[in-house]
Amino acid sequence: MPVTFGQVFAAGDLMPADSLVGRFNDGTEVPLQLDVKATHPDGSVRHAVVSGLIPSLNASETRLLSLMKTNAPHASGMGPKTLLLNGFSSSVHATINGVRYSVSADDIIKTGGAYQTWLAGAVANEWQVSAPLTSADGVAHPHLTARFAIRWYNDIKKARVDVTLENNWAYEPNPQNFTYDAEVMVRGAVVYSKPGLTHYHHSRWRKVFWWGGDASQALIKHNVGYLIASRAVPNYDQSVVVPEATFTELKSKWTGAAIEPMGIGMAIPYMPSTGGRVDLGLLPGWAATYLLTMEGRAKEVTLGTADLAGSWSSHYRDKNTDRPVSLIDYPYMTIAGIPTDTRNPVTKQLEAFPKCALGASCSSPYTYDSAHQPAFAYLPYLVTGDYYYLEELQFWAMVNVFGTNPGYRNNIQGLLEPEQVRGQAWSMRTLAEAAFITPDSDRLKSHFARILTSNLDWYNKAYTDNSAANVFNVLDMKSAVVYNNRRGIAPWQDDFFTSAIGHAAELGFSGAQKLLSWKAKAPVIRMTDPGICWIDAALYSMNIRDSETSPLYKTMSQVADASETATFRSLECGSAAMASFLKLKVGEMTGYSDSIAGYPSNMQPALAYAVDARLPNAAAAWSKFMARTVKPNYGNSPEFAIVPR
């Protein structure tokens, strides 16, 4: 049985020259192939794809495989023509208005078409080929392109066929939706068909099949403790107990049109919807559930929703590079504003994307934004090493920074500060993850790192290194002070931003570590400053000035006086009288303290990162926070169940 999975390594644990061998509890060993993708600054392996062939595994059997270092030499791989020698074939077909367009992976290989190698070694070889769909008379469709990632296990003569159909060229004229009868064939047989499929503009869909017999039965469960300890993912509370009902509910929702191509799985169709939701956070609830449990149904939903993240019209691929379009290549591109805003003074070209074809449809039932954007693809790429998830992460990271007007974002710098604070938070999260995990050999790695550094430099100049910065350690730019007639900020959005910077700091970005030392004081102040009662530390909005033109307050007492009622302020903090006034239990925080998505829950990751940053009073703030009498049951959805390390 073949197994291939992604694995992150803590800095210093594994060097690129090292090899791995798998060892079962009974002492038997399995040779493992290691395809290193990203490395730490010290040269050690950060992320790799690991492949092996398990000699035997019975139904419902669980076996523990330890990864052991060895000095065995790395075996070389082979070329894709090996597939042809074994009779491989796979093709994609789309019939549009009676015209059948097709593309065949084996034909691309036969004719010597370009290919990229993703995996190479004695166990698994994976090659990627792509081409536009073409009619019988040789006319290539201008927008529809098929991509095949074919993973060949030579010893068992089986191949995993990963098929993606895209409608997402960034600068192809006349973009539009296309409705077609879709068909995927493997080894001459139809393995998937969908009549009347409407493929939205700048989107893509994915299906995975097997050639030579299904070999996908193994469920890989990672070592959760090591994965979290590597700091590649936040420190989710491993004591959380997820009940069977949570998995049952996830599985019950995983059905119907929502999980077919152009569906969006567990995501919310209108991202800007407000209110508490399970898809927000450093990880969405379903992914955090999977991370903590490694349970099969949670994994299916997590990976499946990441597959379906391609359905949003947010995918722009550059024909010149065949990669997600990059702000570094087109510093004036945007999907906002007017075309003249996109004139590049160097090239003299307009970098606006072409408008929808005249008379055609470019409508979609889905609306995306950065302010409510789930983390779709980062964890799936970490644990699988699938190239599709890598590019999905890159598409979302880039669309967040080029989606604003070039003048507002300082063109090539991709500054996020004009966005809503929550939009800044989730965009920084995704940007940092893309810069962290993108393979070293990928040209986009330096692009993401450059944009991330530009943003961190801006925040550090405006706040960390600014002696005149506000004393509440909150973001207070124009886009932040938008509440109560531009008097106040939203502490919960500010907490989102703090947690995103904490995550980026854990990923090793020095600018984020510096910014965190300033930013993470904000939740600590609200929990410990005597000028405000900690019961209300997770308040919905917090006034920081008298009016839009007034100077900022200097003390938390002023903030509390301006943000809370006089009656509340007159009561002893945490007293029975205060609880009675609020209609809460004694020691219960305001802001829906029992909810997994309440404002105290939003605050929890920010406080945890403050403790990790060793900030003054942070430990005391955490202790007070954890002593509150009403807490959520994170077993239902643990997206905010992050604790100090």
XYZ file of C-alpha atoms in Angstrom:
645
model
C 0.000 0.000 0.000
C 1.551 3.329 -1.069
C 1.598 6.276 1.304
C 2.700 9.821 0.534
C 2.317 12.674 2.983
C 3.685 16.088 3.851
C 5.773 16.476 6.981
C 7.043 19.587 8.742
C 10.205 19.421 10.831
C 11.340 21.647 13.651
C 14.498 23.632 12.972
C 17.600 21.486 13.404
C 15.847 18.107 13.445
C 16.708 16.958 9.926
C 19.315 18.060 7.414
C 18.811 17.828 3.626
C 21.608 15.259 3.377
C 19.788 12.989 5.830
C 17.479 10.211 4.701
C 14.531 8.659 6.492
C 13.464 5.120 7.215
C 10.130 4.130 8.706
C 10.166 1.761 11.684
C 7.133 -0.080 12.987
C 6.746 -1.085 16.625
C 7.704 -4.672 15.820
C 11.058 -3.448 14.502
C 10.383 -3.944 10.807
C 11.561 -1.114 8.613
C 10.214 0.519 5.472
C 12.434 2.556 3.121
C 11.135 6.096 2.797
C 11.657 8.627 0.034
C 12.260 12.205 1.128
C 11.522 15.076 -1.254
C 12.682 18.225 0.528
C 10.657 21.313 -0.353
C 11.521 24.065 2.133
C 14.360 24.607 4.590
C 14.929 26.668 7.734
C 17.504 29.491 7.828
C 20.000 27.063 9.428
C 19.716 24.787 6.407
C 17.703 22.087 8.141
C 14.561 20.691 6.557
C 11.368 22.661 7.211
C 8.926 20.767 4.977
C 9.221 17.646 2.881
C 7.075 15.090 1.111
C 7.581 11.552 2.416
C 6.673 8.420 0.422
C 6.779 4.733 1.244
C 5.245 1.369 0.424
C 3.651 -0.399 3.399
C 4.048 -4.183 2.956
C 0.727 -5.031 4.588
C -2.130 -3.371 6.423
C -5.342 -5.105 7.350
C -8.795 -3.517 7.347
C -9.289 -1.256 10.395
C -5.703 -1.940 11.515
C -3.689 0.908 13.020
C 0.108 0.795 12.928
C 2.569 3.274 14.395
C 5.335 4.312 12.004
C 8.287 6.184 13.491
C 10.418 8.350 11.215
C 14.081 7.564 11.822
C 17.128 9.289 10.394
C 19.478 7.236 8.253
C 22.417 7.882 5.956
C 21.064 5.826 3.048
C 21.765 7.506 -0.303
C 18.966 9.353 -2.073
C 17.804 7.429 -5.143
C 17.332 9.225 -8.441
C 13.966 9.402 -10.141
C 12.728 8.649 -13.625
C 11.045 10.520 -16.458
C 7.332 10.607 -17.316
C 7.733 8.402 -20.386
C 7.748 5.537 -17.878
C 3.981 6.085 -17.800
C 3.697 5.459 -21.542
C 5.691 2.236 -21.301
C 3.096 0.989 -18.839
C 0.089 1.970 -20.936
C -0.996 5.000 -18.920
C -3.751 7.213 -20.266
C -5.924 10.006 -18.859
C -7.873 12.796 -20.491
C -10.318 15.628 -19.818
C -13.196 16.605 -22.097
C -15.627 19.532 -22.149
C -18.489 19.786 -24.622
C -19.519 23.414 -25.146
C -22.463 24.200 -27.433
C -21.968 20.897 -29.246
C -18.183 21.322 -29.683
C -16.071 18.743 -27.831
C -12.783 20.042 -26.438
C -10.209 17.589 -25.104
C -6.748 17.261 -23.664
C -4.823 14.066 -22.939
C -1.999 13.764 -20.411
C -0.421 10.881 -22.310
C -0.519 12.873 -25.562
C 1.302 15.761 -23.869
C 4.004 13.339 -22.731
C 4.189 11.544 -26.124
C 4.763 14.800 -27.975
C 7.502 15.896 -25.582
C 5.472 18.569 -23.885
C 6.934 20.460 -20.968
C 6.628 18.858 -17.566
C 7.622 19.679 -14.011
C 8.871 17.095 -11.541
C 7.377 17.330 -8.050
C 8.535 13.996 -6.576
C 11.540 11.938 -7.684
C 12.976 8.776 -6.186
C 12.766 5.022 -5.789
C 9.236 4.963 -4.335
C 7.218 7.717 -6.001
C 7.654 9.993 -8.980
C 5.218 12.787 -9.722
C 5.105 14.845 -12.869
C 2.900 17.809 -13.752
C 1.758 18.485 -17.303
C -0.804 20.933 -18.626
C -2.334 22.097 -21.877
C -5.405 23.954 -23.138
C -8.439 21.954 -24.140
C -8.544 21.690 -27.931
C -11.327 20.948 -30.406
C -11.142 18.130 -32.960
C -9.994 20.586 -35.635
C -7.090 21.745 -33.472
C -8.480 25.000 -32.073
C -7.338 25.600 -28.501
C -9.874 26.989 -26.084
C -8.586 30.411 -24.938
C -9.589 29.977 -21.290
C -9.961 26.304 -20.318
C -6.772 24.473 -19.365
C -6.336 21.031 -17.834
C -3.560 20.259 -15.367
C -2.491 16.741 -14.476
C -0.326 15.804 -11.493
C 0.505 12.127 -12.006
C 2.118 10.274 -9.093
C 3.647 6.975 -10.227
C 4.530 4.137 -7.838
C 6.770 2.016 -10.030
C 7.007 -1.060 -7.794
C 3.251 -1.616 -7.789
C 2.538 -0.097 -11.222
C -0.160 2.257 -9.981
C -0.637 5.972 -10.517
C -2.551 8.655 -8.661
C -4.103 10.940 -11.256
C -4.768 14.442 -9.915
C -6.837 16.414 -12.448
C -7.575 20.150 -12.292
C -9.594 22.088 -14.861
C -8.956 25.833 -14.820
C -10.656 28.938 -16.185
C -8.280 31.452 -14.671
C -5.832 33.141 -17.026
C -5.206 36.597 -15.580
C -4.826 38.598 -18.799
C -6.687 36.531 -21.389
C -9.265 38.809 -23.081
C -12.971 38.267 -22.563
C -13.046 36.236 -19.338
C -16.423 34.661 -18.617
C -18.282 31.713 -17.161
C -18.537 28.603 -19.325
C -21.189 25.906 -19.135
C -20.142 22.513 -20.470
C -20.579 18.782 -20.121
C -17.484 17.655 -18.221
C -15.862 14.260 -18.503
C -12.669 12.772 -17.076
C -11.280 9.503 -18.400
C -8.617 7.231 -16.931
C -7.391 4.129 -18.759
C -10.093 4.554 -21.378
C -12.969 4.568 -18.903
C -15.087 7.516 -17.786
C -14.348 8.071 -14.092
C -16.252 11.341 -13.700
C -18.914 13.159 -15.666
C -20.998 16.239 -14.943
C -23.475 17.537 -17.533
C -24.244 21.242 -17.576
C -21.409 22.256 -15.259
C -21.097 26.051 -15.002
C -17.435 26.908 -14.514
C -17.079 30.399 -13.029
C -14.495 32.819 -14.310
C -11.108 32.772 -12.590
C -11.859 29.551 -10.761
C -10.845 25.903 -10.972
C -11.986 22.454 -9.888
C -10.134 19.309 -8.919
C -10.710 15.555 -8.871
C -8.333 12.708 -7.934
C -8.460 9.175 -9.386
C -6.267 6.075 -9.615
C -4.835 4.266 -12.606
C -4.138 0.562 -12.102
C -6.406 0.149 -9.071
C -7.398 2.273 -6.098
C -4.568 2.567 -3.572
C -5.931 5.375 -1.404
C -7.247 3.391 1.565
C -4.606 4.347 4.128
C -5.493 7.155 6.557
C -2.343 8.978 7.628
C -2.516 10.383 11.152
C 0.299 12.766 12.007
C 1.907 13.112 15.409
C -0.163 16.059 16.647
C 2.228 16.945 19.459
C 5.216 17.145 17.123
C 3.287 19.044 14.465
C 2.311 21.704 17.012
C 5.756 21.728 18.644
C 7.343 22.485 15.253
C 5.569 25.890 15.473
C 4.319 25.513 11.910
C 0.820 25.583 13.396
C -0.479 27.435 16.476
C -0.498 25.823 19.901
C -4.034 24.487 19.888
C -5.097 23.068 23.248
C -4.437 19.328 23.025
C -6.605 18.687 26.080
C -9.743 19.594 24.105
C -12.039 16.575 23.800
C -13.988 16.455 20.547
C -17.217 14.454 20.928
C -18.475 11.975 18.351
C -21.371 14.325 17.635
C -18.952 16.880 16.143
C -17.649 14.375 13.597
C -21.162 13.169 12.848
C -22.293 16.709 12.176
C -19.329 17.429 9.912
C -20.005 14.301 7.887
C -23.740 15.015 7.661
C -22.992 18.363 6.020
C -20.555 16.823 3.575
C -23.008 15.943 0.832
C -24.822 17.148 -2.251
C -23.989 19.971 -4.644
C -21.823 21.712 -2.016
C -19.097 19.089 -2.473
C -19.282 18.823 -6.265
C -17.078 20.902 -8.595
C -17.981 24.581 -8.236
C -19.353 23.898 -4.755
C -17.571 25.376 -1.716
C -17.890 22.671 0.925
C -18.053 24.037 4.465
C -17.407 27.652 3.475
C -20.039 30.393 3.609
C -21.068 31.606 0.113
C -21.102 35.270 1.100
C -17.835 35.738 2.986
C -18.671 39.283 4.194
C -21.504 37.847 6.337
C -21.076 39.092 9.883
C -21.438 37.342 13.226
C -19.700 34.507 14.986
C -18.732 31.707 12.608
C -16.664 28.529 12.606
C -14.643 29.471 9.523
C -12.718 32.376 11.080
C -9.465 32.213 13.010
C -5.920 31.084 12.324
C -7.590 27.831 11.286
C -11.295 27.309 10.602
C -13.166 25.129 13.072
C -13.204 22.041 10.872
C -9.436 22.262 10.285
C -8.654 22.845 13.975
C -10.810 19.796 14.767
C -8.825 17.747 12.264
C -5.503 19.015 13.581
C -6.300 18.019 17.171
C -7.848 14.638 16.375
C -6.479 13.450 13.010
C -9.940 11.920 12.596
C -10.870 10.664 9.133
C -14.165 12.528 8.709
C -12.600 15.804 9.846
C -9.741 15.216 7.415
C -12.145 14.562 4.551
C -13.961 17.827 5.224
C -10.735 19.815 5.701
C -9.042 18.580 2.534
C -12.295 18.608 0.594
C -13.085 22.233 1.436
C -9.523 23.120 0.423
C -10.136 21.386 -2.924
C -13.316 23.429 -3.364
C -11.593 26.693 -2.465
C -10.793 26.747 -6.166
C -14.461 27.508 -6.900
C -14.174 31.167 -5.885
C -13.458 33.679 -8.669
C -10.199 34.678 -7.010
C -7.677 32.704 -9.060
C -5.483 34.589 -11.513
C -2.720 32.705 -13.323
C 0.000 34.408 -15.365
C 0.532 32.832 -18.805
C 4.098 34.124 -18.883
C 5.132 32.200 -15.779
C 2.340 29.601 -15.578
C 2.106 30.460 -11.878
C -0.306 32.485 -9.751
C 0.044 36.078 -10.906
C 2.422 38.085 -8.722
C 2.307 41.643 -7.455
C 6.063 41.844 -7.904
C 5.626 41.241 -11.643
C 2.579 43.530 -11.969
C 2.784 46.119 -9.179
C -0.194 48.101 -10.480
C -2.649 45.266 -11.094
C -5.918 45.300 -9.193
C -9.531 44.178 -9.241
C -10.576 47.488 -7.651
C -10.812 51.033 -8.943
C -10.628 52.066 -12.601
C -8.211 50.912 -15.342
C -6.277 54.193 -15.410
C -5.255 53.566 -11.801
C -3.235 50.584 -13.030
C -0.850 52.367 -15.403
C 2.686 51.177 -14.777
C 4.972 54.227 -15.188
C 7.895 51.998 -16.183
C 6.238 49.771 -18.791
C 3.590 52.397 -19.735
C 1.079 49.518 -19.713
C -2.278 49.279 -17.961
C -2.183 46.314 -15.599
C -5.939 46.046 -15.009
C -7.389 42.623 -15.731
C -9.613 42.378 -18.826
C -13.304 43.015 -18.301
C -15.935 40.320 -18.656
C -16.799 39.429 -22.240
C -19.546 41.618 -23.660
C -22.897 39.885 -23.275
C -21.407 36.979 -21.334
C -21.928 36.095 -17.692
C -19.302 36.655 -15.039
C -21.661 36.243 -12.121
C -20.927 33.868 -9.266
C -23.016 32.783 -6.283
C -19.949 33.340 -4.112
C -18.488 36.586 -2.791
C -15.061 36.562 -1.188
C -13.267 39.153 0.890
C -10.213 39.292 3.107
C -12.056 40.309 6.276
C -13.836 36.956 6.671
C -11.551 34.661 4.738
C -10.954 31.133 6.027
C -7.492 29.562 6.016
C -8.356 27.020 3.336
C -5.160 25.424 2.125
C -2.186 25.885 4.488
C -2.807 22.895 6.781
C -3.852 20.634 3.873
C -0.565 21.407 2.113
C 1.449 20.821 5.286
C 0.059 17.314 5.792
C -0.240 16.135 2.182
C 2.454 17.913 0.198
C -0.033 18.170 -2.692
C 0.951 20.848 -5.185
C -2.698 21.842 -5.675
C -2.919 23.021 -2.063
C 0.350 24.935 -2.363
C -0.964 26.912 -5.301
C -4.327 27.377 -3.590
C -2.508 29.013 -0.661
C -0.532 31.179 -3.088
C -3.606 32.268 -5.062
C -5.351 33.471 -1.886
C -2.263 35.135 -0.424
C -1.730 37.118 -3.606
C -5.337 38.126 -4.315
C -5.495 39.662 -0.837
C -2.644 42.046 -1.572
C -3.521 43.018 -5.143
C -7.255 43.373 -4.505
C -6.971 46.987 -3.355
C -6.327 50.143 -5.354
C -2.607 50.382 -6.275
C -2.296 53.892 -4.860
C -3.735 52.904 -1.484
C -1.474 49.866 -1.071
C 1.651 51.682 -2.322
C 1.621 49.496 -5.461
C 4.449 46.930 -5.260
C 4.609 47.009 -1.462
C 1.137 45.531 -1.172
C 0.391 47.346 2.072
C -2.679 46.023 3.852
C -3.250 48.918 6.265
C -6.127 50.498 4.267
C -8.196 47.335 4.834
C -10.505 46.542 7.743
C -8.433 45.391 10.720
C -9.828 41.865 10.442
C -8.912 41.922 6.747
C -5.384 42.952 7.668
C -5.297 40.111 10.183
C -6.315 37.251 7.904
C -4.307 38.625 4.976
C -1.179 38.760 7.161
C -1.917 35.204 8.328
C -2.125 33.853 4.788
C 0.797 35.943 3.523
C 3.068 34.737 6.334
C 2.072 31.121 5.741
C 2.786 31.413 2.013
C 6.195 32.994 2.682
C 6.971 30.300 5.260
C 5.987 27.116 3.427
C 6.466 27.907 -0.284
C 9.327 25.701 -1.552
C 12.781 27.247 -1.668
C 13.011 26.686 -5.430
C 9.727 28.496 -6.126
C 10.203 32.046 -7.466
C 7.132 33.174 -5.537
C 8.785 32.497 -2.178
C 10.883 35.654 -2.390
C 7.846 37.570 -3.660
C 5.744 36.672 -0.628
C 8.665 37.357 1.695
C 9.177 40.795 0.140
C 5.500 41.768 0.492
C 5.373 40.436 4.058
C 8.495 42.401 4.981
C 7.056 45.584 3.457
C 3.963 45.239 5.625
C 5.843 44.406 8.808
C 8.177 47.334 8.216
C 5.171 49.628 7.853
C 3.565 48.437 11.102
C 6.826 48.600 13.037
C 7.517 52.128 11.807
C 3.974 53.271 12.627
C 3.828 51.605 16.040
C 6.760 49.663 17.492
C 9.407 52.282 16.675
C 7.092 55.259 17.089
C 7.438 56.958 20.454
C 4.167 58.776 19.791
C 2.186 55.566 19.194
C -0.969 55.125 21.245
C -0.629 53.771 24.786
C -3.299 51.095 24.270
C -1.203 49.160 21.728
C -4.058 48.966 19.241
C -4.162 49.679 15.528
C -5.501 53.213 15.181
C -5.104 54.039 11.501
C -8.073 55.458 9.600
C -9.320 51.993 8.664
C -9.319 50.906 12.321
C -11.116 53.751 14.127
C -14.479 53.298 12.425
C -16.853 52.626 15.339
C -19.148 55.061 17.159
C -18.759 57.935 14.716
C -15.058 57.195 14.290
C -14.376 57.395 17.989
C -13.667 53.726 18.582
C -12.019 50.519 17.494
C -13.177 46.898 17.676
C -11.001 45.093 20.248
C -11.987 41.700 18.823
C -10.719 42.685 15.371
C -7.575 44.012 17.013
C -7.216 40.651 18.758
C -7.489 38.899 15.394
C -4.579 41.004 14.178
C -2.530 40.290 17.305
C -3.040 36.560 16.867
C -2.043 36.719 13.196
C 1.166 38.537 14.120
C 1.792 35.999 16.883
C 1.459 33.210 14.338
C 3.841 34.984 11.944
C 6.309 35.460 14.807
C 6.182 31.732 15.558
C 6.919 31.039 11.905
C 10.203 32.852 12.472
C 9.753 36.246 10.828
C 11.829 38.716 12.816
C 9.690 41.715 11.870
C 6.652 39.922 13.286
C 8.517 39.063 16.491
C 9.392 42.735 16.887
C 5.831 43.866 16.169
C 4.382 41.295 18.579
C 6.421 42.747 21.430
C 4.415 45.956 21.000
C 1.104 44.690 19.697
C 0.401 41.870 22.157
C 0.274 44.314 25.063
C -3.238 45.317 23.946
C -5.187 42.342 25.375
C -2.977 42.322 28.476
C -3.833 45.958 29.213
C -7.553 45.257 28.918
C -7.242 42.343 31.353
C -4.987 43.962 33.963
C -5.189 47.759 33.844
C -7.083 48.966 36.945
C -8.782 51.625 34.844
C -11.057 49.052 33.210
C -12.785 45.977 34.619
C -11.522 42.708 33.158
C -15.085 41.387 33.064
C -15.567 43.718 30.083
C -12.109 43.236 28.553
C -13.597 41.667 25.425
C -16.010 44.512 24.768
C -17.461 44.898 21.274
C -16.210 48.438 20.672
C -13.802 50.652 22.586
C -13.750 54.429 22.273
C -10.252 55.873 22.228
C -11.064 59.564 21.622
C -13.861 62.097 22.096
C -14.454 62.687 18.407
C -12.966 62.002 14.983
C -10.772 65.093 15.283
C -9.873 64.790 18.971
C -6.531 63.522 20.291
C -6.412 59.965 21.600
C -7.018 59.278 25.273
C -4.039 58.643 27.528
C -5.467 56.229 30.105
C -7.703 53.174 30.220
C -9.903 54.993 32.723
C -10.723 57.527 30.023
C -11.417 54.677 27.602
C -13.711 52.936 30.085
C -15.553 56.148 30.949
C -16.182 56.760 27.250
C -17.068 53.153 26.390
C -19.155 51.883 29.320
C -22.230 53.152 31.160
C -21.882 55.113 34.370
C -23.897 52.474 36.219
C -21.552 49.717 35.160
C -18.528 51.841 36.063
C -19.939 52.428 39.557
C -20.035 48.700 40.377
C -17.176 46.761 41.962
C -15.293 44.832 39.290
C -16.270 41.165 39.287
C -18.773 41.578 42.099
C -22.154 39.908 42.493
C -23.745 43.314 41.945
C -21.971 43.670 38.613
C -23.011 40.161 37.573
C -26.604 40.902 38.529
C -26.555 44.145 36.551
C -25.183 42.329 33.503
C -27.498 39.321 33.997
C -24.418 37.084 34.013
C -22.843 34.709 36.480
C -20.255 36.039 38.914
C -16.898 35.881 37.143
C -18.479 35.597 33.677
C -17.076 37.925 31.014
C -19.269 39.984 28.725
C -19.385 39.266 25.005
C -20.907 35.766 24.919
C -18.343 34.048 27.102
C -19.948 30.627 26.599
C -19.659 30.792 22.798
C -16.840 29.255 20.767
C -16.997 32.424 18.640
C -17.720 34.958 21.393
C -15.526 37.977 21.970
C -13.596 36.372 24.868
C -12.869 33.436 22.545
C -11.642 35.891 19.905
C -9.345 37.324 22.580
C -7.856 34.013 23.704
C -5.226 33.491 20.962
C -4.010 37.086 21.337
C -3.538 36.608 25.079
C -1.772 33.291 24.528
C 0.716 34.931 22.164
C 1.267 37.720 24.700
C 2.311 35.093 27.241
C 4.613 33.443 24.688
C 6.192 36.845 24.016
C 6.998 37.096 27.763
C 5.340 40.481 28.031
C 4.913 42.155 31.438
C 1.672 41.126 33.193
C 0.831 38.674 30.398
C 0.965 35.619 32.647
C -1.242 37.370 35.202
C -3.678 38.354 32.466
C -3.825 34.758 31.247
C -4.428 33.417 34.747
C -7.282 35.854 35.275
C -8.725 34.997 31.872
C -8.624 31.258 32.532
C -10.238 31.761 35.944
C -13.418 33.181 34.412
C -16.391 31.097 35.420
C -18.055 30.619 32.029
C -16.087 29.168 29.136
C -17.026 27.676 25.758
C -16.943 23.985 24.932
C -14.229 24.005 22.315
C -14.921 20.345 21.584
C -17.699 21.596 19.317
C -15.297 23.733 17.264
C -11.804 24.661 18.535
C -10.782 27.442 16.141
C -9.915 29.786 19.020
C -8.667 27.126 21.474
C -5.071 28.380 21.418
C -3.029 28.357 24.635
C 0.479 29.546 25.609
C 3.350 27.217 24.787
